[in-house]
Tab-separated table of C-alpha atoms in Angstrom:
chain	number	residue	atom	x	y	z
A	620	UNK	CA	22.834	56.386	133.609
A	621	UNK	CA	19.344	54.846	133.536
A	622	UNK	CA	18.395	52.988	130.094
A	623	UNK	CA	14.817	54.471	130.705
A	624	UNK	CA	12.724	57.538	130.738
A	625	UNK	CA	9.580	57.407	131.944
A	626	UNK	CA	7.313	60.031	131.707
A	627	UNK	CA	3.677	60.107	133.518
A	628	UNK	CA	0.401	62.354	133.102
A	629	UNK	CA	-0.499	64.191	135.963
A	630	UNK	CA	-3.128	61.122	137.416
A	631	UNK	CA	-0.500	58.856	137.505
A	632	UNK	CA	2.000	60.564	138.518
A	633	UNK	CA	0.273	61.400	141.427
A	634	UNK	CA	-0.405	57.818	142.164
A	635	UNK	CA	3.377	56.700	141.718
A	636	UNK	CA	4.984	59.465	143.933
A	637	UNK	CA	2.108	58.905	146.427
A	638	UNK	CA	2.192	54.490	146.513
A	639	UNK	CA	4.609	53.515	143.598
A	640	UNK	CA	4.249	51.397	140.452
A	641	UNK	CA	2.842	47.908	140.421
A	642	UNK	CA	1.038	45.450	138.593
A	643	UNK	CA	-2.139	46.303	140.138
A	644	UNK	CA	-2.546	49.624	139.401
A	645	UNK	CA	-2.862	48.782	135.635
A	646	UNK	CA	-5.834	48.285	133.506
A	647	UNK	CA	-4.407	49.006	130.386
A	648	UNK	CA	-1.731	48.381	128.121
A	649	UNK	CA	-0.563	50.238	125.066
A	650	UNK	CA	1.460	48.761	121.709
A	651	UNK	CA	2.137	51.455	119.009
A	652	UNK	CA	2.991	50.805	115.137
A	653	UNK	CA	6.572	51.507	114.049
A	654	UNK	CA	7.684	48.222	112.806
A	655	UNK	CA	11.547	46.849	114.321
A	656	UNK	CA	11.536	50.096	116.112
A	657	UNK	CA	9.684	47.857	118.356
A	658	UNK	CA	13.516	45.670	119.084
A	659	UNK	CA	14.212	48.555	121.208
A	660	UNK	CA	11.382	47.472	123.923
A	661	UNK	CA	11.899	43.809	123.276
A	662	UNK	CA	13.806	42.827	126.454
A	663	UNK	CA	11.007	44.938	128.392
A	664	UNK	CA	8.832	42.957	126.700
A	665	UNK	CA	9.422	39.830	127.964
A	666	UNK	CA	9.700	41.144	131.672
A	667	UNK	CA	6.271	42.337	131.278
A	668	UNK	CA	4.620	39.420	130.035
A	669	UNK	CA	7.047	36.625	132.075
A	670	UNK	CA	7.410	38.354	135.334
A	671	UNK	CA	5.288	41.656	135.940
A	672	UNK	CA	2.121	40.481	134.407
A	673	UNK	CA	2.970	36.688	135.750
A	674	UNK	CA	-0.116	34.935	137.355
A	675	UNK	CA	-2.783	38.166	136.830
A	676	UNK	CA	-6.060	37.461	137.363
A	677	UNK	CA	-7.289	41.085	137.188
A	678	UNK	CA	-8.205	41.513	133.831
A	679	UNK	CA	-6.383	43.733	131.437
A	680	UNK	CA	-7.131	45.466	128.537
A	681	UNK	CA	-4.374	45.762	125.817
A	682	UNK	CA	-4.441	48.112	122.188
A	683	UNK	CA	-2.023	47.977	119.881
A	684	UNK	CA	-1.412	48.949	115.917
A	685	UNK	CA	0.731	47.327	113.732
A	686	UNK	CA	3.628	45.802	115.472
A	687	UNK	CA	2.096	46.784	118.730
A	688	UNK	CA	-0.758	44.765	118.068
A	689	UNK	CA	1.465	41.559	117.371
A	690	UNK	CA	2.826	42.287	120.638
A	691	UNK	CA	-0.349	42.425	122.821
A	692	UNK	CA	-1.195	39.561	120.866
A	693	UNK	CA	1.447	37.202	122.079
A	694	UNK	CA	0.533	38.545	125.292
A	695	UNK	CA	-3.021	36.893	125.332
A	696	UNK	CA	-0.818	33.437	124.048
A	697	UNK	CA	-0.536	30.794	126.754
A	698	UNK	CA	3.214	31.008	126.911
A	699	UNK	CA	3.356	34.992	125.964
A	700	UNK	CA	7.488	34.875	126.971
A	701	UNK	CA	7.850	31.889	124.096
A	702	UNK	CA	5.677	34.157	121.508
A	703	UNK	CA	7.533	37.408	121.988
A	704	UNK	CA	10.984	35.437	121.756
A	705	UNK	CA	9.186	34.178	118.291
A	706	UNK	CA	8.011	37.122	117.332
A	707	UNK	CA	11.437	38.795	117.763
A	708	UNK	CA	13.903	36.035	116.318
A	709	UNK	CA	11.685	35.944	113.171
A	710	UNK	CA	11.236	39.472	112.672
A	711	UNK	CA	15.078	39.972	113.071
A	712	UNK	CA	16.006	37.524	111.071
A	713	UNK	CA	13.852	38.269	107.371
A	714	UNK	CA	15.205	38.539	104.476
A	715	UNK	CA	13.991	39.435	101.163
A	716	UNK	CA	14.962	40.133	97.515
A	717	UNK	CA	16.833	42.654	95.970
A	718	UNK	CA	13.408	44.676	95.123
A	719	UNK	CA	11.030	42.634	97.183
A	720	UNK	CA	7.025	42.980	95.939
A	721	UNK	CA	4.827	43.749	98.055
A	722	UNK	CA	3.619	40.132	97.397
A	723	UNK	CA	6.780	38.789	98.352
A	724	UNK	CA	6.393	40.631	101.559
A	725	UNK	CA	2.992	39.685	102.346
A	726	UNK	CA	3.416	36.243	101.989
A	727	UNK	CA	6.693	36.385	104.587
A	728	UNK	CA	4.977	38.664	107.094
A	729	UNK	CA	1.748	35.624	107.028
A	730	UNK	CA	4.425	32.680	107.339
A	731	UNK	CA	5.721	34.725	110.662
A	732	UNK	CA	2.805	35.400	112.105
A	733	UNK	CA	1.240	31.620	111.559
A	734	UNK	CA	4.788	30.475	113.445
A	735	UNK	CA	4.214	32.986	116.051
A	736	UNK	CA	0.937	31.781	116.698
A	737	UNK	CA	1.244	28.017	116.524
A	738	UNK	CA	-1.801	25.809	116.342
A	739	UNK	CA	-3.320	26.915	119.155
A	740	UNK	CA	-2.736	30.825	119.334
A	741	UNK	CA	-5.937	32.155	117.938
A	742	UNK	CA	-8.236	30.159	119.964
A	743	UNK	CA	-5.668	31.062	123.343
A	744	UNK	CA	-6.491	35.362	121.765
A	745	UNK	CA	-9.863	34.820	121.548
A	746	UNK	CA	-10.652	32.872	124.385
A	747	UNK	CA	-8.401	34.453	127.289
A	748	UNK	CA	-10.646	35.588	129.939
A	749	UNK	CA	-7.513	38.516	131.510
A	750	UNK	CA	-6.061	39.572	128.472
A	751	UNK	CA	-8.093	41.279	126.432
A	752	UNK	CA	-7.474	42.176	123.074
A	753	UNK	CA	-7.867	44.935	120.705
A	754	UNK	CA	-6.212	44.543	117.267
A	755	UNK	CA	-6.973	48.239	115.044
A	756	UNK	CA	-7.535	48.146	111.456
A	757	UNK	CA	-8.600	50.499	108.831
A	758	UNK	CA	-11.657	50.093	106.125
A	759	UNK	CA	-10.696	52.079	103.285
A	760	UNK	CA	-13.997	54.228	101.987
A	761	UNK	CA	-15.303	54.976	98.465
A	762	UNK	CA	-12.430	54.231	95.690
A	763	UNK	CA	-9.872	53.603	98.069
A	764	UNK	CA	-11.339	50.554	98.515
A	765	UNK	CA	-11.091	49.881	94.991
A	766	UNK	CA	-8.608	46.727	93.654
A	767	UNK	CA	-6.856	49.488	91.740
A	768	UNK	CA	-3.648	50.218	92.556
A	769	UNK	CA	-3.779	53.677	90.973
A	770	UNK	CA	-6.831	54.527	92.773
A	771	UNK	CA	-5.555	53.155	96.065
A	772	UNK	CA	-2.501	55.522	95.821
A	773	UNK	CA	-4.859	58.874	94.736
A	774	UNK	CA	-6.874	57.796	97.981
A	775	UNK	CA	-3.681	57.513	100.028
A	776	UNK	CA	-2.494	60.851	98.748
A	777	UNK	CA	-5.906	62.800	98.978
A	778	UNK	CA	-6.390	61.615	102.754
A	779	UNK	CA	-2.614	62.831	103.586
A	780	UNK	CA	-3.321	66.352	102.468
A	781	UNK	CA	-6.816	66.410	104.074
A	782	UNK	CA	-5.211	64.970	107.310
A	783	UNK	CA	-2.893	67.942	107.116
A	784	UNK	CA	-5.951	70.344	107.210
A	785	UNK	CA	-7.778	68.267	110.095
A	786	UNK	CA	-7.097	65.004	111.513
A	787	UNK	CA	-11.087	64.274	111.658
A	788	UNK	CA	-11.106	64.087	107.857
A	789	UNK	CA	-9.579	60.819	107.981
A	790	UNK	CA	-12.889	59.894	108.337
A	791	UNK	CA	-14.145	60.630	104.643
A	792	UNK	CA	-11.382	58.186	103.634
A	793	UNK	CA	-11.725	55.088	106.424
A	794	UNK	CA	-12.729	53.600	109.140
A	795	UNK	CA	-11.027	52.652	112.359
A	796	UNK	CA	-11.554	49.054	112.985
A	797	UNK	CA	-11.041	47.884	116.198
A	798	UNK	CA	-11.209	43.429	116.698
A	799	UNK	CA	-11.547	42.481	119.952
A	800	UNK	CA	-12.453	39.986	122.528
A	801	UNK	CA	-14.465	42.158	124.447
A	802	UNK	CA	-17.042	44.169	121.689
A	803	UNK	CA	-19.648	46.125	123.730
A	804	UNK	CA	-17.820	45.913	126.932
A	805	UNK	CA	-14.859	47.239	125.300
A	806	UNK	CA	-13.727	50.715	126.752
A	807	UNK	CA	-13.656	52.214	123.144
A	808	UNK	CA	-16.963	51.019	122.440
A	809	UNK	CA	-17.720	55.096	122.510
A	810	UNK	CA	-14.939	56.300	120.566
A	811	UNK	CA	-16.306	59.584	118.329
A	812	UNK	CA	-13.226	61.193	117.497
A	813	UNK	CA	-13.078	59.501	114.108
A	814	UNK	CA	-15.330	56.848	112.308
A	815	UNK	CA	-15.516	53.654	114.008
A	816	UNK	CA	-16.332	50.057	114.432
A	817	UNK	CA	-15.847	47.329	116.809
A	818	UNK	CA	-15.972	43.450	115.486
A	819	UNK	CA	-15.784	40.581	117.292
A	820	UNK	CA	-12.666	38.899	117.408
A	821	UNK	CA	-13.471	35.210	116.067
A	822	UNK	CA	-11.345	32.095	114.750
A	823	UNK	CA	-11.643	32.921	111.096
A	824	UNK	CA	-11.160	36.789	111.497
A	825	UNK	CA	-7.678	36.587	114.068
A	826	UNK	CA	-4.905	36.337	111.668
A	827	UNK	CA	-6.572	38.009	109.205
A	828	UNK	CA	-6.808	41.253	111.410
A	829	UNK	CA	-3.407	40.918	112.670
A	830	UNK	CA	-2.015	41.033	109.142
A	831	UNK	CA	-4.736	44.086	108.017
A	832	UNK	CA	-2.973	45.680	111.377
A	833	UNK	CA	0.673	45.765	109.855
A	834	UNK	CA	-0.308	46.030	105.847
A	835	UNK	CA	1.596	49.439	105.460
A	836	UNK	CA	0.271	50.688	102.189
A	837	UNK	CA	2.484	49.442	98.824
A	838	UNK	CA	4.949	47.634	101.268
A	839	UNK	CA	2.398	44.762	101.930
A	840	UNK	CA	-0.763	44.000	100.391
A	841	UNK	CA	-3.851	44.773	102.078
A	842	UNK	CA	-6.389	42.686	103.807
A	843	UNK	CA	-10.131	42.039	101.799
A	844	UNK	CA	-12.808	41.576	102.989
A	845	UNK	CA	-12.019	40.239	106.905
A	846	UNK	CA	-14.354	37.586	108.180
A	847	UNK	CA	-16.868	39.279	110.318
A	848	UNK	CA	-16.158	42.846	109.125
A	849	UNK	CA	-17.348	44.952	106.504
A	850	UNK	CA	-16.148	43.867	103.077
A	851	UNK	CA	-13.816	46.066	101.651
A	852	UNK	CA	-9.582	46.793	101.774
A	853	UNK	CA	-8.091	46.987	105.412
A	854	UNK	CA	-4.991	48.879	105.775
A	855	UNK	CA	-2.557	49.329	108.663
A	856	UNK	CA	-4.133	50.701	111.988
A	857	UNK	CA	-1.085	53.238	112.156
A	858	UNK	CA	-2.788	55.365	109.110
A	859	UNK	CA	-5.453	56.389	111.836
A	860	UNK	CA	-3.324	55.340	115.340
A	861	UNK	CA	-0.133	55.235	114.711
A	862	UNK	CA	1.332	56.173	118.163
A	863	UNK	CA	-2.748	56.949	119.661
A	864	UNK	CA	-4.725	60.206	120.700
A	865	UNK	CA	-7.637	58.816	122.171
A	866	UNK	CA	-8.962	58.460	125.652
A	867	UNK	CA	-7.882	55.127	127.249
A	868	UNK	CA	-10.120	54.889	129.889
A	869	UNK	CA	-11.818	56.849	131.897
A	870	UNK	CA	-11.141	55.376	135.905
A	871	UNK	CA	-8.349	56.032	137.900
A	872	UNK	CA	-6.180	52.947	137.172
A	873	UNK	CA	-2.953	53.665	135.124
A	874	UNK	CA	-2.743	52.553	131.468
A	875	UNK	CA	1.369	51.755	130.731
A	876	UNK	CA	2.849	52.521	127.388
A	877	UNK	CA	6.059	50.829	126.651
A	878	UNK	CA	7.242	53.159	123.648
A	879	UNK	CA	10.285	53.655	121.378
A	880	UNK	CA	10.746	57.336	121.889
A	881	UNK	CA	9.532	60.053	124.013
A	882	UNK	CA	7.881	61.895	121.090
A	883	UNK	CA	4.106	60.944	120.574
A	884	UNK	CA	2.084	61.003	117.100
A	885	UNK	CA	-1.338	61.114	116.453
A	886	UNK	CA	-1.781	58.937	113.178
A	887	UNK	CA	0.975	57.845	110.538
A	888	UNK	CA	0.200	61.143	108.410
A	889	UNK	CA	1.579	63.553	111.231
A	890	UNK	CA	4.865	62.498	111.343
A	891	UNK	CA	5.987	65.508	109.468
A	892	UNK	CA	3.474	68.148	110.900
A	893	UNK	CA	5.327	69.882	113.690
A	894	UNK	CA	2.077	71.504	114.754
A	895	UNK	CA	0.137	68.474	115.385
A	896	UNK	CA	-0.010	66.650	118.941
A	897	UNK	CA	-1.861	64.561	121.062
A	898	UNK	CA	-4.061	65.731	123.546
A	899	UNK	CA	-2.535	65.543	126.901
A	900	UNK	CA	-6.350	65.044	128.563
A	901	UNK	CA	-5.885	61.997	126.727
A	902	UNK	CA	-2.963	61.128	128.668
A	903	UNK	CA	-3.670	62.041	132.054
A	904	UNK	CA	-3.425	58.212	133.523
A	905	UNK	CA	-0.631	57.326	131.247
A	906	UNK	CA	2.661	55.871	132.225
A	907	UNK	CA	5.308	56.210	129.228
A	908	UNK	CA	8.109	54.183	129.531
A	909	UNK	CA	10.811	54.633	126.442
A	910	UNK	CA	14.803	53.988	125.974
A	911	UNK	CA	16.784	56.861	127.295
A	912	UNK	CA	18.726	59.085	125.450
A	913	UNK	CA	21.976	57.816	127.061
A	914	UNK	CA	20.863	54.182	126.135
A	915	UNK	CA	19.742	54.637	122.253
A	916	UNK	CA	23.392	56.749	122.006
A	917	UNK	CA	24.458	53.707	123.057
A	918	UNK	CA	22.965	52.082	120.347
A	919	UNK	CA	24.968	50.594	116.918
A	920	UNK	CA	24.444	53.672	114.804
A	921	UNK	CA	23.816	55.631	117.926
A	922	UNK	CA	19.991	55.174	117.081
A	923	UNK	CA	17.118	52.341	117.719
A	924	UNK	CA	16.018	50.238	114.218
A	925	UNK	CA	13.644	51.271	111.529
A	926	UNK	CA	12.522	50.307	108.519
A	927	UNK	CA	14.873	52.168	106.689
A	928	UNK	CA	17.579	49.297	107.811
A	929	UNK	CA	15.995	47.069	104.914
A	930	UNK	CA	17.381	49.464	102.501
A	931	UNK	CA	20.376	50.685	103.964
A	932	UNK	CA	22.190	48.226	105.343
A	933	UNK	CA	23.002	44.658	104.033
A	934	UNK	CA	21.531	41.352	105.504
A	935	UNK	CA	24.096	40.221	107.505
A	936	UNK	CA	25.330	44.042	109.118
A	937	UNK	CA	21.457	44.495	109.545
A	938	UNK	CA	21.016	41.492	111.263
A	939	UNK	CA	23.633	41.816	113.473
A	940	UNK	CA	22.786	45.205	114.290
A	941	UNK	CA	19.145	44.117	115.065
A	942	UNK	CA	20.546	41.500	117.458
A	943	UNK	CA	22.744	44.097	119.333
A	944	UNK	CA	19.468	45.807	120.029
A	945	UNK	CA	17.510	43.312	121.130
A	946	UNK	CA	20.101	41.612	123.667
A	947	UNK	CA	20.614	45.761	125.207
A	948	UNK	CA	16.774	45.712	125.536
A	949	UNK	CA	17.412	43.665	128.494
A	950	UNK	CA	18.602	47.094	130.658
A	951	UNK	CA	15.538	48.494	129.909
A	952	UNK	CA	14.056	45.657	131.915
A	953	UNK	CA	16.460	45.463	133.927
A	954	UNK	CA	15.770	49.334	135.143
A	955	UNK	CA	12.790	48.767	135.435
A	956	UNK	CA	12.442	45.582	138.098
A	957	UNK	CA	14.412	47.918	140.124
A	958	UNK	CA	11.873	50.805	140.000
A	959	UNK	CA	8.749	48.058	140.631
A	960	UNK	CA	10.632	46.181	143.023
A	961	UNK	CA	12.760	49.113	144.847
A	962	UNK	CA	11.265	52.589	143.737
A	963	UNK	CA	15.057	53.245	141.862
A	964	UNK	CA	14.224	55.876	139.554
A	965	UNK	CA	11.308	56.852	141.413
A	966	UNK	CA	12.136	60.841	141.306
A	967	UNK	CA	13.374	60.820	138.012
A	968	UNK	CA	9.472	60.417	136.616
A	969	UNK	CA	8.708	63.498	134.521
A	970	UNK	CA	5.736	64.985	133.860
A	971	UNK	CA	4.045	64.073	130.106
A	972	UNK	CA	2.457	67.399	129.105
A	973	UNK	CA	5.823	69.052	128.476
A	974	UNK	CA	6.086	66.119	125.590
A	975	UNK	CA	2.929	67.252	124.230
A	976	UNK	CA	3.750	70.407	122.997
């Protein structure tokens, strides 16, 4: 049994029966929000950035929310492979208090990211001339801005049941944020489905927009007023992208989406609306690559990692557990050298639309 599924929009699944998958057929790549879910994709990961994406000098664009926008990060580092392997062992590895604050948290979550960078990351982000980088935030509007923590939650709450009515309300209560390297040229320079912004990516807004990126709301603090940006409180980019609907680009190259599950969500607010689901236009040129079912059953627990493992399990059961994980991730990239490098798993592409609905 294959440790992968891949599924592919109709574009690019034209292009992979008709010539197969490689390296040059890919313009874009995709890193969603859902925290150690992530460990799953790890081993992937590092074939991606150490092998398949070794000595590129076609440029590529990369998104990512949250965790997925750590990722894409280490990919624009001059040793992406070491950064990953960073980003991994030190996410694995935290530990907190019995009730951690949200300070407490914070303050952890900067410590990793400043060791994942090193001294020379944010300069090696901004200035990479192939990888290009988009990091998504989100300005919170009107009193959700506010240093209040009561206020912050009443804007949290209001925007969930708006969401619920229509995802374009999510508007009233922020804006989408998107830092990059590449501002005007950026594909989603245009973007009109929601409110939003494009800032330059520059040395004293990097780390800052990272951390704004994975600030889930109560769990960490959020970001003020980011260097370059609007002032104002910047919350995790998975409130308005937390898995994406948006168009990715609008050529015929493919845009490949490593991803934890099959299942697709608009924004972090959907997770619990059955009847909302991305738009499979959207996903036309998409290649989604996720864990099989086979593979997660396989799993500790018979399921990937989640947040919920902070709670529920104790340091040392958690951490091994998380370790499990991210040494298996290594079939997942193991699966798929042999589909670049010998079309093995070729047929067994599905369609994406059928995930859509």
């Amino acid at each position: 049994m294959s440790a992968l599924s891949i599924y592919a929009g109709p574009t690019a699944l034209e292009i992979i029966r008709r010539n197969g998958l490689n390296a040059n057929q890919i313009s874009t790549l995709v890193g969603a929000s859902g925290g150690p879910k992530w460990f799953v994709l790890y081993g992937l990961d590092r074939y991606l950035f150490g092998e398949f994406f070794a000595g590129r000098d076609k440029p590529l664009v990369t998104l990512g929310s949250s965790a997925g926008a750590w990722r894409v990060c280490c990919l624009a580092l001059a040793d992406s492979v070491a950064a990953i392997e960073r980003l991994a062992m030190l996410y694995s590895s935290e530990q907190y208090s019995g009730q951690p604050s949200t300070h407490e948290v914070t303050e952890k979550a900067k410590i990793m990211l400043a060791e994942v960078l090193g001294h020379k990351g944010i300069q090696e982000i901004i200035n990479n001339k192939v990888f290009h980088t988009h990091i998504i935030a989100n300005r919170c509007k009107g009193f959700g801005s506010s240093t209040s923590r009561t206020l912050q939650i009443i804007a949290l709450v209001a925007s969930a049941f708006a969401n619920a009515i229509s995802r374009k309300s999510l508007s009233l209560f922020y804006q989408r944020t998107i830092f990059t390297n590449m501002r005007e040229l950026s594909p989603w320079a245009g973007l009109i489905d929601l409110d939003t912004q494009l800032i330059s990516l520059i040395e004293e807004n990097v780390f800052d927009a990272m951390m704004a990126s994975g600030s889930i709301p109560f769990i960490l603090d959020g970001v003020r007023d980011i260097a370059g940006a609007p002032k104002g409180q910047y919350w995790d980019g998975g409130i308005t992208d937390y898995h994406f609907d948006i168009p990715f680009h609008s050529g015929s190259d493919l845009v490949l989406y490593p991803h934890f599950s099959p299942k697709v969500i608009p924004g972090w607010f959907d997770k619990n609306l059955w009847w909302r689901s991305v738009d499979p236009a959207n996903f036309h040129n998409v290649v989604l690559v996720t864990p099989s079912q086979s593979f997660v059953d396989s799993l500790p627990y018979g399921k990937i990692p989640d947040r919920k493992d902070f709670n529920t399990l104790d340091y040392e059961v958690r951490l091994a557990y998380w370790q499990t994980v991210l040494v298996k991730s290594a079939e997942l990239a193991d699966d798929f050298k042999e589909l670049i490098d010998n079309d093995v798993g070729l047929e067994a592409i599905q369609p994406f639309d059928h995930i859509t609905k």
